[in-house]
Amino acid sequence: MRNIALFLKYEGTSYHGWQVQKNACTVAQTLEEATAKVVGHRVHITGCGRTDAGVHARVYVANFRTESKIPVDRLPYALNTHLPEDIVVFNAMQVHDNFNAIGSCVKKEYTYQIYNSRIRDPFYVNRAWFYPKHLDERVMQAAATQFVGTHDFAAVRSVGTDVKSTIRTVHHFEVERKGDLIECRICANGFLYNMARAMTGTVVYAAEGKIAPNEIGALLESGNRTAAGPTVPPGGLYMTQLWYDDGEVSFHVR
C-alpha cells in the first residue's frame, strides 16, 4: 500500500469548501471521485486544511493510500483528465507511511486580495473583495504587525469547529499594495475557523479609523469577537504557501 501526496491548485467559487459534505459539491469529493477512476478503487483523501466555500488555493497538499502501481509521475496527467477545469493536480510524490497532509504541515500561508478602487473590475469578481473606499496600506500594516507572535486568537475566529486551544503563532502578516490590488499575506502554524478573514477585516477596520493599530494587543487579550473587524468575504482568500517537516520528509511548496 503506497501513500501518495498530491499537489494541486483550485479556483473555489463553484465548491462548498474542501471537506466532503452530504448534499454539496466539494473539492475533496470531486478529487476522490477522479482518483477512484484512475486507481480503480474508492479512496479517502486527507487535505491540508478545511478551506471554506468560495475560498481558493494556489497550492494545496492532500494524500491518499492505494495499491495501484501507476507511476507517480503519471498521476497528475491521469487525474487531470477526470477533473474539471477549476481543479488541477500539478505534481505527485510517494511519501512515507506516516505522512499526513494536515498533521505533517508545520506552517501555512493564506493571502487575502482586496480590489481597492472606485470602479469594480469584472475580472476580480469572486477573486478579490471589491472595496471602493481608499485604504491606507501603511495603517493596515501597522495593525497587521501587532498580530505577529504567539497569542490567543479567539477574538478573530468564528464559531465553528471545536478546537482544544485557540492559541496560535503568526509568523508574518504582510500588507502590500500593487496598484489597485492590496494583498494581505498571513503565515501561521495553524488557523482557527475564519481567522485569516477576520484578521483581514480587523486591519481594514484600522484603516477605516474604527480601531487604532496599537489596540490590537488589547483586543486579542479580551477575546471579544465583536470588538474585532468583520469576517471579510471568502472570494478574496487563497492558500498560497505550505511548509512540511515531520522528521522524515521536509519541503516547502508555493
Coordinates of N, CA and C in Angstrom, one line a residue:
M1 N 0.9 -1.2 0.0 CA 0.0 0.0 0.0 C 0.9 1.2 0.0
R2 N 0.8 2.1 -1.0 CA 1.6 3.3 -1.1 C 0.8 4.5 -0.6
N3 N 1.5 5.4 0.0 CA 1.0 6.7 0.5 C 1.4 7.7 -0.5
I4 N 0.4 8.4 -1.2 CA 0.7 9.3 -2.3 C 0.3 10.7 -1.8
A5 N 1.2 11.7 -2.0 CA 0.9 13.1 -1.8 C 0.6 13.7 -3.1
L6 N -0.5 14.5 -3.2 CA -0.9 15.2 -4.4 C -0.7 16.7 -4.1
F7 N -0.2 17.4 -5.1 CA -0.1 18.8 -5.1 C -1.0 19.4 -6.1
L8 N -1.9 20.3 -5.7 CA -3.0 20.8 -6.6 C -3.2 22.3 -6.3
K9 N -4.0 22.8 -7.2 CA -4.5 24.2 -7.1 C -5.9 24.2 -7.6
Y10 N -6.7 25.1 -7.0 CA -8.1 25.2 -7.5 C -8.7 26.6 -7.3
E11 N -9.7 26.8 -8.1 CA -10.5 28.1 -8.1 C -11.8 27.6 -7.4
G12 N -12.0 28.1 -6.2 CA -13.1 27.5 -5.3 C -14.5 28.0 -5.4
T13 N -14.7 28.9 -6.4 CA -16.1 29.5 -6.5 C -17.2 28.5 -6.6
S14 N -17.0 27.5 -7.3 CA -18.1 26.5 -7.5 C -18.3 25.5 -6.4
Y15 N -17.4 25.5 -5.4 CA -17.4 24.5 -4.4 C -17.7 25.0 -3.0
H16 N -18.3 24.1 -2.2 CA -18.7 24.4 -0.8 C -17.5 24.0 0.1
G17 N -16.3 24.5 -0.3 CA -15.1 24.2 0.5 C -14.5 22.9 0.1
W18 N -13.5 22.5 1.0 CA -12.7 21.3 0.7 C -13.5 20.1 1.2
Q19 N -13.9 20.0 2.4 CA -14.4 18.8 3.1 C -15.6 18.2 2.4
V20 N -15.6 16.9 2.3 CA -16.8 16.2 1.8 C -18.0 16.5 2.6
Q21 N -19.1 16.8 1.9 CA -20.4 17.0 2.6 C -21.5 16.2 1.9
K22 N -22.6 15.9 2.6 CA -23.6 15.0 2.1 C -24.3 15.6 0.9
N23 N -24.7 16.9 1.0 CA -25.5 17.5 0.0 C -24.9 18.7 -0.7
A24 N -23.6 18.7 -0.9 CA -23.0 19.8 -1.6 C -21.7 19.3 -2.3
C25 N -21.4 20.0 -3.4 CA -20.2 19.7 -4.2 C -19.0 20.3 -3.5
T26 N -18.0 19.5 -3.2 CA -16.8 20.0 -2.6 C -15.6 19.6 -3.4
V27 N -14.4 20.2 -3.1 CA -13.2 19.9 -3.8 C -12.8 18.4 -3.5
A28 N -12.8 18.1 -2.2 CA -12.4 16.7 -1.8 C -13.2 15.6 -2.5
Q29 N -14.5 15.8 -2.5 CA -15.4 14.8 -3.2 C -15.1 14.7 -4.7
T30 N -14.9 15.9 -5.3 CA -14.5 15.8 -6.7 C -13.2 15.2 -7.0
L31 N -12.2 15.4 -6.1 CA -10.9 14.8 -6.3 C -10.9 13.3 -6.0
E32 N -11.7 12.9 -5.0 CA -11.8 11.5 -4.6 C -12.5 10.7 -5.7
E33 N -13.5 11.3 -6.4 CA -14.2 10.6 -7.5 C -13.2 10.4 -8.7
A34 N -12.4 11.5 -9.0 CA -11.5 11.4 -10.1 C -10.4 10.4 -9.8
T35 N -9.9 10.4 -8.5 CA -8.8 9.5 -8.1 C -9.3 8.0 -8.2
A36 N -10.5 7.8 -7.7 CA -11.0 6.4 -7.8 C -11.1 5.8 -9.2
K37 N -11.4 6.7 -10.2 CA -11.4 6.3 -11.6 C -10.0 5.9 -12.1
V38 N -9.0 6.6 -11.6 CA -7.7 6.4 -12.0 C -7.0 5.1 -11.4
V39 N -7.2 5.0 -10.1 CA -6.6 3.8 -9.4 C -7.4 2.6 -9.3
G40 N -8.7 2.7 -9.6 CA -9.6 1.5 -9.7 C -10.2 1.1 -8.4
H41 N -10.2 2.0 -7.4 CA -10.9 1.6 -6.1 C -11.2 2.9 -5.4
R42 N -12.1 2.9 -4.4 CA -12.5 4.0 -3.7 C -11.3 4.5 -2.8
V43 N -11.2 5.8 -2.6 CA -10.1 6.3 -1.8 C -10.7 7.4 -0.8
H44 N -9.9 7.5 0.3 CA -10.2 8.7 1.2 C -9.0 9.6 1.1
I45 N -9.3 10.8 0.8 CA -8.2 11.8 0.6 C -8.2 12.8 1.8
T46 N -7.0 12.9 2.4 CA -6.8 13.8 3.5 C -6.2 15.1 3.0
G47 N -6.8 16.2 3.3 CA -6.4 17.5 2.8 C -5.6 18.3 3.9
C48 N -4.8 19.3 3.5 CA -4.0 20.0 4.4 C -4.8 21.1 5.2
G49 N -6.1 21.3 4.9 CA -6.8 22.2 5.7 C -8.2 22.3 5.1
R50 N -9.1 22.9 6.0 CA -10.5 23.0 5.6 C -10.8 24.4 5.0
T51 N -10.5 24.5 3.7 CA -10.9 25.8 3.1 C -12.4 25.9 3.0
D52 N -13.0 27.1 3.2 CA -14.4 27.3 3.2 C -15.0 27.5 1.8
A53 N -16.3 27.5 1.7 CA -17.0 27.7 0.5 C -16.5 29.0 -0.2
G54 N -16.1 28.9 -1.5 CA -15.7 30.0 -2.2 C -14.2 30.4 -2.1
V55 N -13.5 29.8 -1.2 CA -12.1 30.0 -1.0 C -11.2 29.3 -2.0
H56 N -10.1 29.8 -2.4 CA -9.3 29.3 -3.5 C -8.0 28.7 -2.9
A57 N -7.2 28.0 -3.7 CA -5.9 27.5 -3.3 C -5.0 27.6 -4.5
R58 N -3.9 28.4 -4.4 CA -2.9 28.4 -5.4 C -2.0 27.2 -5.2
V59 N -1.9 26.7 -3.9 CA -1.2 25.5 -3.6 C -2.1 24.8 -2.6
Y60 N -2.1 23.4 -2.7 CA -2.8 22.6 -1.7 C -2.2 21.2 -1.7
V61 N -2.1 20.6 -0.6 CA -1.5 19.3 -0.5 C -2.5 18.3 0.1
A62 N -2.6 17.1 -0.5 CA -3.5 16.1 0.0 C -2.8 14.8 -0.1
N63 N -3.2 13.8 0.6 CA -2.6 12.5 0.5 C -3.7 11.4 0.5
F64 N -3.4 10.2 -0.1 CA -4.3 9.1 -0.1 C -3.4 7.8 -0.2
R65 N -4.1 6.7 0.1 CA -3.4 5.4 0.0 C -4.0 4.5 -1.1
T66 N -3.1 3.8 -1.8 CA -3.5 3.0 -2.9 C -2.6 1.8 -3.1
E67 N -3.2 0.7 -3.7 CA -2.4 -0.4 -4.1 C -2.1 -0.3 -5.6
S68 N -2.6 0.7 -6.2 CA -2.3 0.8 -7.7 C -0.8 1.0 -7.9
K69 N -0.4 0.5 -9.0 CA 1.0 0.5 -9.4 C 1.3 1.7 -10.4
I70 N 0.3 2.5 -10.7 CA 0.6 3.6 -11.6 C 1.7 4.5 -11.2
P71 N 2.7 4.8 -12.0 CA 3.8 5.6 -11.6 C 3.4 7.0 -11.2
V72 N 4.0 7.5 -10.1 CA 3.5 8.8 -9.5 C 3.7 9.9 -10.5
D73 N 4.7 9.8 -11.4 CA 4.9 10.9 -12.4 C 3.8 11.0 -13.4
R74 N 3.0 9.9 -13.5 CA 1.9 9.8 -14.5 C 0.6 10.2 -13.8
L75 N 0.5 10.2 -12.5 CA -0.7 10.5 -11.8 C -1.3 11.9 -12.1
P76 N -0.6 13.0 -12.1 CA -1.2 14.3 -12.4 C -1.9 14.3 -13.8
Y77 N -1.3 13.7 -14.8 CA -1.8 13.7 -16.1 C -3.1 12.9 -16.1
A78 N -3.1 11.7 -15.5 CA -4.3 10.8 -15.4 C -5.4 11.5 -14.7
L79 N -5.1 12.1 -13.5 CA -6.1 12.7 -12.7 C -6.8 13.9 -13.4
N80 N -5.9 14.7 -14.1 CA -6.5 15.9 -14.7 C -7.4 15.6 -15.9
T81 N -7.3 14.4 -16.4 CA -8.3 14.1 -17.5 C -9.7 13.8 -16.9
H82 N -9.8 13.6 -15.6 CA -11.0 13.3 -14.9 C -11.5 14.5 -14.0
L83 N -10.7 15.5 -14.0 CA -11.1 16.7 -13.1 C -11.6 17.8 -13.9
P84 N -12.5 18.6 -13.3 CA -13.0 19.8 -14.0 C -11.9 20.9 -14.2
E85 N -12.1 21.9 -15.0 CA -11.0 22.8 -15.3 C -10.6 23.7 -14.2
D86 N -11.4 23.8 -13.1 CA -11.0 24.6 -12.0 C -10.3 23.9 -10.9
I87 N -9.9 22.6 -11.1 CA -9.1 21.9 -10.2 C -8.0 21.3 -11.0
V88 N -6.7 21.5 -10.6 CA -5.6 20.9 -11.4 C -4.6 20.3 -10.4
V89 N -4.2 19.1 -10.6 CA -3.1 18.4 -9.9 C -1.8 18.7 -10.7
F90 N -0.8 19.3 -10.1 CA 0.4 19.7 -10.8 C 1.6 18.8 -10.4
N91 N 1.5 18.0 -9.4 CA 2.6 17.1 -9.0 C 2.1 16.0 -8.1
A92 N 2.8 15.0 -8.0 CA 2.5 13.9 -7.0 C 3.8 13.2 -6.6
M93 N 3.9 12.7 -5.4 CA 5.1 12.0 -4.9 C 4.7 10.9 -3.9
Q94 N 5.5 9.9 -3.9 CA 5.2 8.9 -2.9 C 5.9 9.3 -1.6
V95 N 5.2 9.2 -0.5 CA 5.7 9.7 0.8 C 5.7 8.5 1.8
H96 N 6.4 8.7 2.9 CA 6.4 7.6 3.9 C 5.1 7.3 4.5
D97 N 4.9 6.2 5.1 CA 3.6 5.7 5.6 C 2.9 6.6 6.6
N98 N 3.7 7.3 7.4 CA 3.1 8.2 8.4 C 2.8 9.6 8.0
F99 N 3.2 9.9 6.8 CA 2.9 11.3 6.3 C 1.5 11.6 6.2
N100 N 1.1 12.7 6.7 CA -0.3 13.2 6.7 C -0.4 14.6 6.3
A101 N -1.2 14.9 5.3 CA -1.2 16.2 4.7 C -1.5 17.3 5.7
I102 N -2.3 17.1 6.7 CA -2.6 18.1 7.7 C -1.7 18.0 8.9
G103 N -1.4 16.8 9.3 CA -0.7 16.6 10.6 C 0.8 16.9 10.4
S104 N 1.4 16.7 9.2 CA 2.8 16.9 8.9 C 3.1 18.3 8.5
C105 N 2.0 19.1 8.3 CA 2.2 20.5 7.9 C 2.5 21.4 9.1
V106 N 3.6 22.2 9.1 CA 4.1 22.9 10.2 C 3.7 24.4 10.1
K107 N 3.5 24.9 8.9 CA 3.2 26.3 8.6 C 2.3 26.4 7.4
K108 N 1.4 27.4 7.4 CA 0.6 27.7 6.2 C 0.5 29.2 6.0
E109 N 0.4 29.6 4.8 CA 0.2 31.0 4.4 C -1.1 31.1 3.6
Y110 N -1.9 32.1 4.0 CA -3.1 32.5 3.3 C -2.9 33.9 2.8
T111 N -3.3 34.2 1.6 CA -3.3 35.6 1.1 C -4.7 36.0 0.8
Y112 N -5.0 37.2 1.3 CA -6.3 37.8 1.0 C -6.1 39.0 0.1
Q113 N -6.9 39.0 -1.0 CA -6.9 40.1 -2.0 C -8.0 41.0 -1.9
I114 N -7.7 42.3 -1.9 CA -8.7 43.4 -1.8 C -8.5 44.2 -3.1
Y115 N -9.6 44.4 -3.9 CA -9.5 45.2 -5.0 C -10.0 46.6 -4.6
N116 N -9.0 47.5 -4.4 CA -9.3 48.8 -3.8 C -9.3 49.9 -4.8
S117 N -10.5 50.1 -5.4 CA -10.7 51.1 -6.5 C -12.1 51.6 -6.5
R118 N -12.3 52.8 -7.0 CA -13.7 53.3 -7.0 C -14.6 52.6 -8.0
I119 N -13.9 52.0 -9.0 CA -14.7 51.2 -10.1 C -14.3 49.8 -10.0
R120 N -15.3 48.9 -9.9 CA -15.1 47.5 -9.8 C -14.5 46.9 -11.1
D121 N -13.8 45.8 -11.0 CA -13.2 45.2 -12.2 C -13.8 43.8 -12.3
P122 N -14.5 43.5 -13.4 CA -15.2 42.2 -13.5 C -14.3 41.0 -13.5
F123 N -13.0 41.2 -13.8 CA -12.1 40.1 -13.7 C -11.7 39.7 -12.3
Y124 N -12.1 40.5 -11.3 CA -11.8 40.1 -9.9 C -13.0 39.7 -9.2
V125 N -14.2 39.5 -9.9 CA -15.4 39.0 -9.2 C -15.1 37.6 -8.7
N126 N -15.4 37.4 -7.4 CA -15.2 36.1 -6.7 C -13.7 35.8 -6.6
R127 N -12.8 36.7 -6.9 CA -11.4 36.5 -6.8 C -10.7 37.6 -5.9
A128 N -11.4 38.6 -5.6 CA -10.9 39.7 -4.7 C -12.1 40.4 -4.1
W129 N -12.0 41.0 -3.0 CA -13.0 41.7 -2.3 C -13.0 43.2 -2.9
F130 N -14.1 43.6 -3.5 CA -14.1 44.9 -4.1 C -14.5 45.9 -2.9
Y131 N -13.5 46.8 -2.7 CA -13.7 47.8 -1.6 C -13.4 49.2 -2.2
P132 N -14.5 50.0 -2.5 CA -14.3 51.3 -3.2 C -13.7 52.4 -2.4
K133 N -13.8 52.4 -1.1 CA -13.2 53.5 -0.3 C -11.7 53.3 -0.2
H134 N -10.9 54.3 -0.4 CA -9.4 54.1 -0.4 C -8.9 53.7 1.0
L135 N -8.1 52.7 1.0 CA -7.5 52.1 2.2 C -6.0 52.5 2.2
D136 N -5.5 52.9 3.4 CA -4.1 53.3 3.6 C -3.4 52.0 4.0
E137 N -2.6 51.4 3.1 CA -2.0 50.2 3.4 C -0.9 50.3 4.5
R138 N -0.4 51.5 4.8 CA 0.5 51.7 5.8 C -0.1 51.5 7.2
V139 N -1.3 52.0 7.3 CA -2.1 51.8 8.6 C -2.4 50.3 8.7
M140 N -2.8 49.7 7.6 CA -3.1 48.3 7.7 C -1.9 47.5 8.1
Q141 N -0.7 47.8 7.6 CA 0.5 47.1 8.0 C 0.8 47.3 9.5
A142 N 0.6 48.6 10.0 CA 0.9 48.9 11.4 C 0.0 48.0 12.3
A143 N -1.3 47.8 11.9 CA -2.2 46.9 12.6 C -1.8 45.5 12.5
A144 N -1.4 45.1 11.3 CA -1.1 43.7 11.0 C 0.1 43.2 11.8
T145 N 1.1 44.1 12.0 CA 2.3 43.7 12.7 C 2.0 43.3 14.2
Q146 N 0.9 43.9 14.7 CA 0.5 43.6 16.1 C 0.0 42.2 16.3
F147 N -0.4 41.5 15.2 CA -0.8 40.1 15.3 C 0.3 39.1 15.3
V148 N 1.5 39.6 14.9 CA 2.6 38.6 14.8 C 3.1 38.2 16.2
G149 N 3.3 36.9 16.3 CA 3.7 36.3 17.6 C 2.7 35.2 18.1
T150 N 2.9 34.7 19.3 CA 2.1 33.7 19.8 C 1.0 34.4 20.7
H151 N -0.2 34.2 20.4 CA -1.3 34.8 21.1 C -2.5 33.9 21.1
D152 N -3.5 34.3 21.9 CA -4.8 33.7 21.9 C -5.6 34.4 20.9
F153 N -6.0 33.7 19.8 CA -6.7 34.4 18.7 C -8.2 34.1 18.7
A154 N -8.8 33.9 19.9 CA -10.2 33.7 20.0 C -11.0 34.9 19.5
A155 N -10.5 36.1 19.6 CA -11.2 37.3 19.2 C -11.3 37.4 17.7
V156 N -10.6 36.6 16.9 CA -10.7 36.7 15.5 C -11.0 35.3 14.9
R157 N -11.9 34.6 15.5 CA -12.4 33.4 14.9 C -13.9 33.3 15.0
S158 N -14.5 32.6 14.1 CA -16.0 32.4 14.1 C -16.3 31.1 14.8
V159 N -17.5 31.0 15.4 CA -17.9 29.8 16.0 C -18.0 28.7 14.9
G160 N -17.4 27.6 15.2 CA -17.3 26.6 14.2 C -16.8 25.3 14.8
T161 N -15.8 24.8 14.1 CA -15.2 23.5 14.6 C -14.6 23.7 16.0
D162 N -14.8 22.7 16.9 CA -14.3 22.8 18.2 C -12.8 22.5 18.2
V163 N -12.0 23.3 18.9 CA -10.5 23.1 19.0 C -10.1 23.0 20.4
K164 N -9.0 22.3 20.7 CA -8.5 22.2 22.1 C -8.0 23.5 22.6
S165 N -7.4 24.3 21.7 CA -6.8 25.6 22.1 C -7.0 26.6 21.0
T166 N -7.2 27.9 21.4 CA -7.3 29.0 20.4 C -5.9 29.7 20.3
I167 N -4.9 29.2 20.9 CA -3.6 29.8 20.8 C -2.9 29.4 19.5
R168 N -2.4 30.3 18.8 CA -1.6 30.1 17.6 C -0.4 31.0 17.5
T169 N 0.5 30.7 16.6 CA 1.7 31.5 16.4 C 1.6 32.1 14.9
V170 N 1.5 33.4 14.8 CA 1.6 34.0 13.5 C 3.0 34.4 13.2
H171 N 3.6 33.9 12.1 CA 5.0 34.2 11.7 C 5.1 35.5 11.0
H172 N 4.2 35.8 10.1 CA 4.2 37.1 9.5 C 2.8 37.5 9.0
F173 N 2.6 38.8 8.9 CA 1.3 39.3 8.4 C 1.8 40.6 7.6
E174 N 1.8 40.4 6.3 CA 2.4 41.4 5.4 C 1.3 42.0 4.5
V175 N 1.3 43.3 4.5 CA 0.3 44.0 3.6 C 1.0 44.8 2.5
E176 N 0.7 44.5 1.3 CA 1.4 45.1 0.1 C 0.3 45.6 -0.9
R177 N 0.5 46.8 -1.4 CA -0.3 47.3 -2.4 C 0.4 47.2 -3.8
K178 N -0.3 46.6 -4.8 CA 0.2 46.5 -6.1 C -0.9 47.2 -7.0
G179 N -0.7 48.5 -7.2 CA -1.7 49.3 -7.9 C -3.0 49.3 -7.1
D180 N -4.1 48.9 -7.7 CA -5.4 48.8 -7.0 C -5.6 47.6 -6.2
L181 N -4.7 46.7 -6.2 CA -4.8 45.4 -5.5 C -4.0 45.4 -4.2
I182 N -4.6 45.1 -3.1 CA -3.9 45.0 -1.8 C -3.9 43.6 -1.5
E183 N -2.7 43.1 -1.2 CA -2.5 41.7 -0.7 C -2.2 41.6 0.7
C184 N -2.9 40.8 1.5 CA -2.6 40.6 2.9 C -2.2 39.1 3.1
R185 N -0.9 38.9 3.4 CA -0.3 37.6 3.5 C -0.1 37.2 4.9
I186 N -0.8 36.2 5.4 CA -0.7 35.7 6.8 C -0.2 34.3 6.9
C187 N 0.9 34.2 7.6 CA 1.6 32.9 7.8 C 1.5 32.5 9.3
A188 N 1.0 31.3 9.6 CA 0.9 30.8 10.9 C 1.1 29.3 11.0
N189 N 1.3 28.8 12.2 CA 1.4 27.4 12.4 C 0.0 26.7 12.4
G190 N -1.0 27.4 12.3 CA -2.4 26.9 12.2 C -3.4 28.0 12.2
F191 N -4.6 27.8 11.7 CA -5.6 28.8 11.6 C -6.9 28.3 12.3
L192 N -7.5 29.2 13.0 CA -8.8 28.9 13.5 C -9.9 29.2 12.5
Y193 N -11.1 28.8 12.7 CA -12.2 28.9 11.7 C -12.4 30.4 11.4
N194 N -12.2 30.8 10.1 CA -12.3 32.2 9.6 C -11.3 33.2 10.2
M195 N -10.2 32.7 10.8 CA -9.2 33.5 11.4 C -8.6 34.5 10.5
A196 N -8.1 34.0 9.3 CA -7.5 34.8 8.3 C -8.4 35.9 7.8
R197 N -9.7 35.6 7.6 CA -10.6 36.6 7.1 C -11.0 37.6 8.1
A198 N -11.0 37.2 9.4 CA -11.3 38.1 10.5 C -10.1 39.0 10.8
M199 N -8.9 38.5 10.7 CA -7.7 39.3 10.8 C -7.7 40.4 9.7
T200 N -8.0 40.0 8.5 CA -8.0 41.0 7.4 C -9.1 42.0 7.7
G201 N -10.2 41.6 8.1 CA -11.3 42.6 8.4 C -10.9 43.5 9.5
T202 N -10.1 43.1 10.4 CA -9.6 43.9 11.5 C -8.6 45.0 11.1
V203 N -7.7 44.6 10.2 CA -6.8 45.6 9.7 C -7.5 46.6 8.7
V204 N -8.5 46.2 8.1 CA -9.4 47.1 7.3 C -10.1 48.1 8.3
Y205 N -10.6 47.6 9.4 CA -11.1 48.4 10.5 C -10.1 49.5 10.9
A206 N -8.9 49.1 11.0 CA -7.9 50.1 11.4 C -7.7 51.2 10.4
A207 N -7.7 50.8 9.1 CA -7.6 51.8 8.0 C -8.8 52.7 8.0
E208 N -9.9 52.2 8.4 CA -11.2 53.0 8.5 C -11.2 53.9 9.7
G209 N -10.2 53.7 10.6 CA -10.2 54.5 11.8 C -11.1 54.0 12.9
K210 N -11.6 52.8 12.8 CA -12.5 52.2 13.8 C -11.8 51.6 15.0
I211 N -10.5 51.3 14.8 CA -9.6 50.8 15.8 C -8.2 51.3 15.6
A212 N -7.5 51.6 16.6 CA -6.1 52.0 16.4 C -5.2 50.8 16.3
P213 N -4.2 50.9 15.5 CA -3.3 49.7 15.4 C -2.7 49.2 16.7
N214 N -2.4 50.2 17.6 CA -1.8 49.8 18.9 C -2.9 49.2 19.9
E215 N -4.1 49.1 19.4 CA -5.2 48.5 20.3 C -5.4 47.0 20.0
I216 N -4.6 46.5 19.0 CA -4.8 45.1 18.6 C -4.4 44.1 19.7
G217 N -3.4 44.4 20.5 CA -2.9 43.6 21.6 C -4.0 43.4 22.6
A218 N -4.6 44.6 23.0 CA -5.7 44.5 24.0 C -6.9 43.8 23.5
L219 N -7.2 43.9 22.2 CA -8.3 43.2 21.5 C -8.1 41.7 21.6
L220 N -6.9 41.2 21.4 CA -6.6 39.8 21.4 C -6.7 39.3 22.9
E221 N -6.2 40.1 23.8 CA -6.3 39.7 25.2 C -7.8 39.6 25.7
S222 N -8.6 40.5 25.1 CA -10.0 40.5 25.6 C -10.8 39.2 25.1
G223 N -10.4 38.7 23.9 CA -11.1 37.5 23.4 C -12.4 37.9 22.8
N224 N -12.7 39.2 22.7 CA -14.0 39.7 22.3 C -14.2 39.7 20.8
R225 N -14.9 38.8 20.2 CA -15.0 38.7 18.7 C -15.7 40.0 18.2
T226 N -16.7 40.5 18.9 CA -17.4 41.7 18.4 C -16.6 43.0 18.4
A227 N -15.5 43.0 19.1 CA -14.6 44.2 19.1 C -13.7 44.2 17.9
A228 N -13.5 43.0 17.2 CA -12.6 42.9 16.0 C -13.4 43.3 14.8
G229 N -12.7 43.3 13.7 CA -13.3 43.6 12.4 C -14.2 42.5 11.9
P230 N -14.9 42.7 10.8 CA -15.8 41.7 10.2 C -15.0 40.5 9.6
T231 N -15.7 39.4 9.4 CA -15.2 38.3 8.6 C -15.4 38.7 7.1
V232 N -14.3 39.0 6.4 CA -14.5 39.5 5.0 C -14.9 38.4 4.1
P233 N -15.4 38.7 2.9 CA -16.0 37.6 2.0 C -14.9 36.6 1.6
P234 N -15.4 35.4 1.3 CA -14.4 34.3 1.1 C -13.7 34.4 -0.3
G235 N -14.3 35.0 -1.3 CA -13.8 35.0 -2.6 C -12.4 35.6 -2.8
G236 N -11.9 36.4 -1.8 CA -10.6 37.0 -1.9 C -9.5 36.2 -1.2
L237 N -9.9 35.1 -0.6 CA -8.9 34.3 0.1 C -8.3 33.1 -0.7
Y238 N -7.0 33.0 -0.6 CA -6.2 32.0 -1.3 C -5.2 31.3 -0.3
M239 N -5.1 30.0 -0.3 CA -4.0 29.3 0.3 C -2.8 29.5 -0.6
T240 N -1.7 30.0 -0.1 CA -0.6 30.3 -1.1 C 0.8 29.7 -0.8
Q241 N 1.0 29.2 0.5 CA 2.3 28.6 0.8 C 2.0 27.5 1.9
L242 N 2.8 26.4 1.8 CA 2.8 25.4 2.8 C 4.2 24.9 3.1
W243 N 4.4 24.6 4.4 CA 5.7 24.1 4.8 C 5.5 22.8 5.5
Y244 N 6.3 21.8 5.2 CA 6.2 20.4 5.8 C 7.5 20.0 6.4
D245 N 7.4 19.4 7.6 CA 8.6 18.8 8.2 C 8.1 17.9 9.3
D246 N 8.2 16.6 9.1 CA 7.8 15.7 10.1 C 8.9 14.8 10.6
G247 N 10.1 15.2 10.3 CA 11.3 14.4 10.7 C 11.7 13.4 9.6
E248 N 10.8 13.0 8.7 CA 11.2 12.1 7.6 C 11.1 12.8 6.2
V249 N 10.3 13.8 6.1 CA 10.2 14.5 4.9 C 10.0 16.0 5.2
S250 N 10.7 16.8 4.4 CA 10.7 18.2 4.6 C 10.6 18.9 3.2
F251 N 9.6 19.8 3.0 CA 9.6 20.6 1.8 C 8.7 21.8 2.0
H252 N 8.9 22.7 1.0 CA 8.1 24.0 1.0 C 7.5 24.1 -0.4
V253 N 6.2 24.3 -0.4 CA 5.5 24.4 -1.7 C 4.8 25.8 -1.8
R254 N 5.0 26.5 -2.9 CA 4.4 27.8 -3.1 C 4.0 27.9 -4.6

